[in-house]
C-alpha atoms as one frame of an Amber mdcrd trajectory, in Angstrom:
protein
 100.112   9.682 154.538 100.251  11.067 158.031 103.518  10.958 159.894 104.404
  10.420 163.519 105.851  13.116 165.751 109.585  13.502 165.626 111.810  12.433
 168.469 111.163  14.574 171.527 113.723  16.536 173.467 114.671  15.786 177.029
 112.528  18.619 178.348 109.361  17.123 179.741 107.438  20.211 178.688 107.831
  19.171 175.063 105.352  16.374 175.700 102.600  18.666 176.900 100.756  21.596
 175.417 101.761  21.492 171.728 102.248  17.714 171.755  99.736  15.383 170.111
  99.841  13.204 173.211  98.145  13.667 176.547 100.758  12.153 178.859 100.122
  10.812 182.340 102.692   9.807 184.898 103.575   6.112 184.894 102.998   5.814
 188.623  99.365   6.878 188.257  98.498   3.712 186.357  96.147   1.582 188.384
  97.244  -1.712 189.848  97.260  -4.737 187.521  97.500  -2.471 184.448 100.615
  -1.672 182.467 101.745   1.860 181.545 100.176   2.569 178.148 102.619   2.656
 175.255 101.714   3.242 171.622 104.518   1.796 169.544 105.074   3.486 166.191
 107.668   3.132 163.481 108.705   5.199 160.453 110.416   4.194 157.207 111.691
   0.849 158.496 114.002  -0.867 156.021 116.079  -3.978 156.536 118.630  -5.314
 154.072 120.626  -8.548 154.290 123.928  -9.147 152.518 124.939 -12.678 151.528
 127.028 -14.528 148.958 124.026 -14.502 146.644 123.834 -10.720 146.803 121.904
  -8.068 148.668 118.232  -8.582 149.473 115.896  -6.020 151.017 113.584  -7.841
 153.432 111.611  -4.840 154.751 110.865  -1.956 152.391 110.165   1.477 153.892
 107.472   0.453 156.367 105.589   2.814 158.681 102.844   2.005 161.132 101.760
   1.815 164.748 100.297  -0.449 167.433  97.797   0.929 169.922  97.741   0.159
 173.642  94.858  -2.057 174.682  94.736  -3.770 171.287  96.023  -6.838 169.485
  97.870  -6.047 166.283  98.200  -9.130 164.083 100.835  -9.260 161.345  99.937
 -11.718 158.585 101.513 -12.723 155.310 102.710 -15.728 153.374 106.061 -17.378
 154.136 108.948 -15.033 153.373 106.824 -11.893 153.528 108.934 -10.457 156.379
 106.572 -10.898 159.348 109.086 -12.269 161.870 111.805  -9.914 160.646 109.548
  -6.931 161.288 108.625  -8.266 164.725 112.304  -8.682 165.642 113.096  -5.167
 164.438 110.255  -3.608 166.427 111.287  -5.561 169.535 114.841  -4.228 169.266
 116.307  -7.661 168.602 117.937  -6.600 165.314 120.934  -4.330 164.955 122.922
  -3.148 161.946 126.142  -5.010 161.179 128.375  -5.925 158.246 125.833  -8.480
 157.029 122.618  -6.612 157.764 121.603  -2.974 157.554 118.665  -1.531 159.472
 117.308   1.981 159.023 114.287   3.883 160.241 112.909   5.003 163.573 110.930
   3.227 166.284 109.076   5.289 168.881 107.330   4.687 172.187 104.685   7.400
 172.592 106.625   9.597 170.183 110.015   9.182 171.883 112.744   7.102 170.234
 113.110   3.763 172.004 116.874   4.336 172.110 116.260   7.222 174.534 113.971
   5.354 176.946 114.190   2.083 178.898 111.930   0.404 176.334 113.513  -3.023
 176.750 112.590  -3.021 180.431 108.906  -2.634 179.564 108.664  -4.960 176.572
 108.650  -8.751 176.408 109.164 -11.190 173.540 107.717 -14.708 173.293 109.471
 -16.823 170.675 107.748 -19.340 168.428 109.646 -22.161 170.146 108.926 -22.559
 173.859 112.206 -21.927 175.691 111.648 -23.652 179.024 113.490 -26.186 181.178
 111.469 -29.410 180.853 112.047 -30.716 184.398 110.600 -27.639 186.110 106.956
 -26.919 186.875 105.045 -23.849 185.604 105.092 -22.446 189.143 108.879 -22.837
 189.381 109.542 -21.419 185.905 107.415 -18.321 186.465 108.703 -17.858 190.041
 112.322 -17.977 188.878 111.641 -15.277 186.292 109.813 -13.145 188.841 112.467
 -13.436 191.544 115.259 -12.265 189.247 113.335  -9.676 187.238 110.868  -8.099
 189.671 111.647  -5.677 192.466 109.511  -7.320 195.141 111.180  -9.627 197.639
 108.098 -11.830 197.881 106.686 -12.454 194.412 104.278 -15.247 195.373 101.134
 -13.171 194.945 102.230 -11.855 191.566 103.083 -15.353 190.307  99.773 -16.787
 191.469  97.912 -13.925 189.790  99.643 -14.545 186.456  99.026 -18.298 186.645
  95.377 -17.622 187.402  95.027 -15.114 184.545  96.427 -17.630 182.055  94.429
 -20.563 183.438  97.513 -22.460 184.641  96.599 -22.940 188.296  95.444 -26.542
 187.871  98.755 -27.632 186.314 101.023 -25.265 188.273 102.895 -28.154 189.917
 103.042 -30.524 186.940 106.269 -31.117 185.032 106.562 -28.910 181.943 108.112
 -31.723 179.923 109.525 -31.976 176.417 109.794 -34.479 173.580 111.767 -36.837
 175.847 109.993 -36.059 179.140 106.230 -36.407 179.459 104.626 -33.226 180.711
 101.917 -30.654 180.087 100.323 -30.091 176.673 101.707 -27.845 173.947  99.087
 -25.180 174.553  99.859 -25.153 178.264 103.591 -24.857 177.533 102.893 -21.862
 175.309 100.884 -20.226 178.098 103.759 -20.889 180.524 106.146 -19.165 178.086
 103.815 -16.176 178.021 103.465 -16.217 181.819 107.260 -16.120 182.228 107.264
 -12.828 180.313 104.025 -11.358 181.664 105.218 -11.711 185.257 107.271  -8.536
 184.737 104.070  -6.684 183.708 105.392  -5.426 180.342 103.600  -2.648 178.496
 104.327  -4.185 175.087 104.196  -7.911 174.380 105.616  -9.366 171.152 104.672
 -12.909 170.125 106.055 -14.840 167.166 103.508 -17.364 165.826 101.993 -18.145
 169.263  99.429 -20.565 167.806 101.940 -22.563 165.752 101.544 -26.300 166.374
  98.348 -25.902 168.413  94.944 -27.325 167.564  92.121 -24.920 166.749  90.471
 -25.029 170.176  93.738 -24.567 172.089  94.746 -21.702 169.800  91.390 -20.013
 170.396  91.796 -20.311 174.161  95.271 -18.796 173.939  94.194 -15.808 171.837
  91.207 -15.243 174.133  93.596 -15.010 177.083  95.779 -12.557 175.149  92.703
 -10.442 174.445  92.079 -10.298 178.198  95.560  -8.853 178.640  94.706  -5.921
 176.384  92.078  -4.889 178.926  94.993  -3.987 181.213  96.314  -1.505 178.648
  98.969  -3.754 177.123 100.034  -3.391 173.518 100.157  -6.854 171.920 101.873
  -7.401 168.568 101.858 -10.885 167.122 102.714 -12.619 163.876 100.325 -15.337
 162.836  99.967 -17.478 159.738  96.429 -18.749 159.171  94.141 -18.117 162.136
  90.611 -19.462 162.344  87.630 -17.132 161.962  87.043 -16.979 165.715  90.693
 -16.056 166.341  90.691 -13.508 163.508  87.629 -11.810 164.966  89.545 -11.098
 168.196  92.177  -9.014 166.409  91.678  -5.271 166.737  94.063  -4.237 163.988
  95.654  -6.099 161.097  98.763  -5.685 158.981  99.029  -7.749 155.798 102.468
  -8.121 154.221 103.713  -9.319 150.876 107.334  -9.368 149.735 108.446  -6.892
 152.411 105.649  -4.389 151.710 102.553  -3.450 153.664  99.481  -4.088 151.529
  96.956  -3.420 154.276  96.991  -1.791 157.686  93.907  -0.976 159.658  90.830
  -2.363 161.334  90.862  -6.148 160.984  87.148  -6.294 160.228  87.501  -3.870
 157.292  90.193  -5.875 155.502  87.703  -7.950 153.520  85.992  -4.819 152.198
  89.358  -3.392 151.185  90.238  -6.407 149.029  86.712  -6.605 147.649  87.129
  -3.043 146.407  90.279  -4.113 144.557  88.480  -6.894 142.735  89.645  -9.746
 144.994  86.356 -10.684 146.580  86.314 -13.210 149.405  84.024 -16.189 148.643
  81.506 -17.002 151.344  82.814 -20.547 151.715  86.388 -19.348 152.442  87.419
 -17.657 155.686  89.020 -14.196 155.346  92.478 -15.306 156.647  92.621 -18.152
 154.104  91.515 -15.770 151.368  94.232 -13.257 152.268  96.918 -15.924 152.208
  95.721 -17.168 148.822  95.597 -13.684 147.321  98.992 -12.616 148.738 100.820
 -15.795 147.714 103.686 -15.287 145.265 104.697 -18.370 143.301 108.353 -17.442
 142.819 109.899 -14.724 144.952 113.128 -14.563 142.954 111.441 -14.446 139.571
 107.891 -13.167 139.810 105.381 -13.931 137.107 103.776 -10.964 135.297 100.501
 -11.729 137.081 102.107 -11.730 140.549 104.091  -8.583 139.771 101.019  -6.715
 138.527  98.970  -7.860 141.516 101.634  -6.736 143.998 101.903  -3.305 142.352
  98.136  -2.899 142.648  98.181  -3.805 146.350 101.050  -1.421 147.122  99.558
   1.525 145.247  96.140   1.042 146.826  97.700   0.789 150.298  99.528   4.097
 149.910  96.236   5.786 149.161  94.585   4.615 152.374  94.405   6.722 155.519
  94.926   4.543 158.597  96.487   6.916 161.101  93.163   8.261 162.297  92.935
   5.005 164.274  95.736   6.013 166.624  94.819   6.058 170.316  96.566   9.117
 171.736  94.753   9.308 175.056  96.276   8.661 178.486  99.709   7.611 177.259
 102.542   7.270 179.766 105.653   9.359 179.531 108.205   6.726 178.430 111.098
   8.760 179.834 109.668   8.505 183.341 109.199   4.757 183.406 111.217   2.764
 185.914 114.673   1.735 184.808 115.673  -1.897 184.737 117.608  -3.441 187.586
 119.293  -6.685 188.549 119.427  -8.585 191.827 122.777  -8.889 193.614 125.200
 -11.656 192.677 124.597 -13.652 195.853 120.847 -13.749 195.201 121.393 -14.707
 191.552 123.789 -17.485 192.555 121.397 -18.889 195.144 118.384 -18.964 192.819
 120.368 -20.348 189.915 121.927 -23.043 192.078 118.502 -24.128 193.357 117.208
 -24.381 189.801 120.321 -26.199 188.577 120.012 -28.653 191.462 116.392 -29.360
 190.562 117.352 -29.742 186.934 120.049 -32.235 187.888 118.254 -34.316 190.522
 114.980 -34.594 188.609 116.609 -36.504 185.796 117.337 -39.866 187.446 118.333
 -41.376 184.118 121.544 -39.326 184.073 122.464 -40.438 187.592 121.778 -44.060
 186.690 123.935 -43.783 183.562 126.756 -42.195 185.555 126.722 -45.007 188.157
 126.466 -47.635 185.408 129.466 -46.111 183.621 131.513 -46.174 186.809 130.655
 -49.826 187.476 131.297 -50.893 183.883 134.679 -49.172 183.696 135.661 -50.537
 187.089 134.899 -54.075 185.936 136.817 -53.455 182.690 139.814 -52.171 184.667
 139.736 -55.275 186.862 139.738 -57.579 183.827 142.657 -55.792 182.175 144.808
 -54.750 185.157 144.045 -57.594 187.589 146.813 -58.225 190.194 149.661 -56.242
 188.638 153.204 -57.381 189.495 156.077 -55.189 190.712 158.549 -56.088 187.925
 159.310 -53.953 184.856 156.255 -55.201 183.035 154.145 -54.462 186.099 155.488
 -50.911 186.288 154.475 -50.351 182.675 151.062 -51.803 183.411 150.638 -49.513
 186.423 151.455 -46.521 184.215 148.720 -47.628 181.829 146.306 -48.095 184.728
 146.948 -44.594 186.088 146.604 -43.124 182.610 143.339 -45.005 182.083 141.848
 -43.828 185.388 142.883 -40.232 184.632 141.343 -40.283 181.166 138.299 -41.987
 182.600 137.638 -39.111 185.012 138.079 -36.443 182.353 135.977 -38.160 179.710
 133.139 -39.175 182.024 132.783 -35.683 183.428 132.966 -34.247 179.904 130.206
 -36.529 178.652 127.822 -36.159 181.576 128.301 -32.430 182.197 128.685 -31.333
 178.604 126.044 -29.044 177.169 126.222 -31.011 173.938 126.407 -34.572 175.243
 123.266 -34.209 177.317 121.140 -34.664 174.258 118.103 -32.910 175.680 120.092
 -29.859 176.816 120.971 -28.520 173.349 117.392 -27.584 172.392 116.410 -26.510
 175.916 119.019 -25.355 178.400 121.357 -23.606 176.017 118.573 -21.445 174.492
 117.351 -20.745 178.034 120.833 -19.567 179.018 121.105 -17.288 175.980 117.619
 -15.846 176.501 117.982 -15.196 180.240 121.494 -13.800 179.856 120.229 -11.266
 177.291 117.478 -10.298 179.721 120.123  -9.519 182.336 118.880 -12.109 184.813
 122.387 -13.413 185.566 125.884 -13.636 184.136 127.384 -16.547 182.234 130.053
 -17.081 184.920 127.411 -17.585 187.628 125.630 -20.060 185.382 128.844 -22.016
 184.833 129.729 -22.093 188.534 126.289 -23.251 189.658 126.154 -25.918 186.982
 129.588 -27.185 188.036 128.673 -27.225 191.723 125.579 -29.340 191.081 127.813
 -31.907 189.357 130.077 -32.311 192.417 127.949 -34.815 194.425 127.738 -37.231
 191.511 131.454 -36.775 190.831 132.195 -37.840 194.418 129.854 -40.839 194.328
 131.145 -42.202 191.040 134.814 -41.654 191.886 134.571 -43.213 195.368 132.722
 -46.166 193.858 135.450 -46.718 191.282 138.209 -46.317 193.872 136.765 -48.841
 196.310 136.184 -51.405 193.583 139.459 -51.085 191.649 142.120 -50.431 194.286
 141.940 -53.760 196.073 141.616 -55.892 192.934 144.202 -54.524 190.532 147.069
 -55.197 192.955 148.126 -51.803 194.289 149.884 -51.544 197.653 147.721 -52.684
 200.541 149.494 -50.915 203.390 147.078 -48.578 205.219 149.264 -45.504 204.705
 149.634 -46.252 200.974 145.891 -46.715 200.637 145.334 -43.371 202.353 147.828
 -41.589 200.084 146.281 -43.055 196.931 142.732 -42.304 197.969 143.707 -38.795
 199.038 145.407 -38.126 195.695 142.636 -39.735 193.702 139.754 -38.044 195.481
 141.336 -34.577 195.618 143.467 -34.269 192.481 141.633 -36.581 190.090 138.147
 -35.869 191.367 138.192 -32.116 191.891 140.763 -31.029 189.307 140.339 -33.571
 186.528 136.585 -33.861 186.656 136.215 -30.100 186.783 138.609 -29.909 183.845
 136.451 -32.425 182.015 133.415 -30.268 182.766 135.287 -27.280 181.398 136.090
 -29.115 178.178 132.449 -30.132 177.976 131.122 -26.614 178.434 133.593 -25.389
 175.821 132.302 -27.902 173.294 128.722 -27.058 174.207 129.325 -23.329 173.812
 130.878 -23.821 170.384 128.182 -26.197 169.117 124.722 -25.449 167.820 123.625
 -29.062 167.506 124.356 -32.531 168.831 125.925 -33.612 165.538 128.399 -30.732
 165.612 129.231 -31.415 169.267 129.915 -35.093 168.651 132.313 -34.140 165.867
 133.929 -31.269 167.737 134.543 -32.982 171.098 137.272 -35.415 169.876 138.945
 -32.595 167.932 139.344 -30.622 171.172 140.238 -33.460 173.560 142.520 -35.617
 171.353 145.359 -33.033 171.080 145.397 -32.778 174.875 145.837 -36.559 175.097
 148.610 -36.558 172.509 150.517 -33.811 174.340 149.915 -35.341 177.758 153.368
 -36.944 177.903 152.226 -40.575 178.090 152.648 -41.374 174.408 155.638 -39.217
 173.458 158.723 -37.715 175.041 158.310 -34.025 175.819 161.760 -33.285 174.348
 160.609 -34.562 170.965 157.715 -32.102 170.715 158.079 -29.334 168.103 158.773
 -26.040 169.818 155.930 -24.376 167.920 153.402 -26.709 169.590 155.084 -27.325
 172.928 152.760 -24.833 174.646 149.774 -27.108 174.012 150.877 -29.459 176.800
 150.242 -26.735 179.383 146.554 -26.729 178.370 146.286 -30.462 178.858 144.957
 -31.659 182.187 146.549 -35.021 181.398 149.997 -33.422 181.368 149.457 -31.150
 184.331
């Protein structure tokens, strides 16, 4: 089996003359086309360690993906398709629980020695988009923070036009809870968000999953158009239709972590026919491949499955597929532009605008916040109505102040919490993780802009509660006393306590991967702060080992 060229030295002359590649400068690539990159990999292995033992997911795999072509990776569930895609995209690193070995090369140069991540994009199987935005806004946000141009309008409009999104550019993206564009359109928006950076290599994990046949065909047709610009497209796919399969240039078939076929997609049927696994005329080739490659029990293979797999592996090793490499007009990966990031002020402005849109376009949350304030104000009036100034009244006033303090903390925690906004867990948190990894902005900027967008509603709800409760519960009615109370309440309780509640909420959201976990975790974090707040126990009675907890409690401070 032919091998790929070893990692090149830093001397640019090593890529000319004796090299297999005819390199051209990246800046000579014509407009609207990406620098050509042939991605190759050698002896890729990936092993996972767990309590059940050690399992090798990928087993000594070598191959390549040509520029200007779609490489489809197919195989039954558990074959290792997505794992291989993640490894090739640089999303997998060795650790105590997983071991990765092998080499990945961009035009013969190790991707660790070139800015490969700045010229590759990855589209996940799940669409990671904010549901309240429009396709135009989602793509524009990505372009503004990831592209060098100051004005990215033309580029965004070009991408939307290429992916047939112009007609729905200003419609709401939507989600399960919010009505919006169709699933196929959402998938195209996810692709547009990545294509706006004009990547040379595009990875897609099951892009047709959940789409009907016609929509899937439209999507793959649009991807095929992108290859005309010199892009290398690598995608995993499960069971494509015949029309989709016919658009694939090259095909990799996997079974139990092995390659059993790699080459021209149209020649795959002939390859399996030669092995005695002929494809019936009434069955499409993709369905036939999935049926033939299916293993009944991965842990304990039957003799038939084991013998079949051995036959596939041995026949694959005898094939010669490397003559299909396209080595013409490849860009020098070491001379591609390095990545960059916009300044902090620009990031903050763009993120604040998006956070504001995300907040104001969900009127249900604002309505719930106002309703909560009104309901709790009415409840306070019923319980603390016209408090006296005797000893019993003093105790009642202490309870009233404690209740209003807790109210501010808990309301801000519930309405600003990443976990308590039920739609945010599957959308905004993945968006944050994805964009942070792409270097679009820092987590601190995200937190600050999210907190700032909560301030207007904090003010409205707190002022509403103050105006309703103060005059009814029997507090002092002298003008100066009213001013002092309102000043304390609006500054200390509003700014400090509600921001503290937001902080508790973001902490719970950051520690939680699901709504169920967040609901369980939130009381565990907040309750100790209430207990050490000083309202229910004397500070002198606290055990010295836990006395420090009270300084973390906003109730105590």
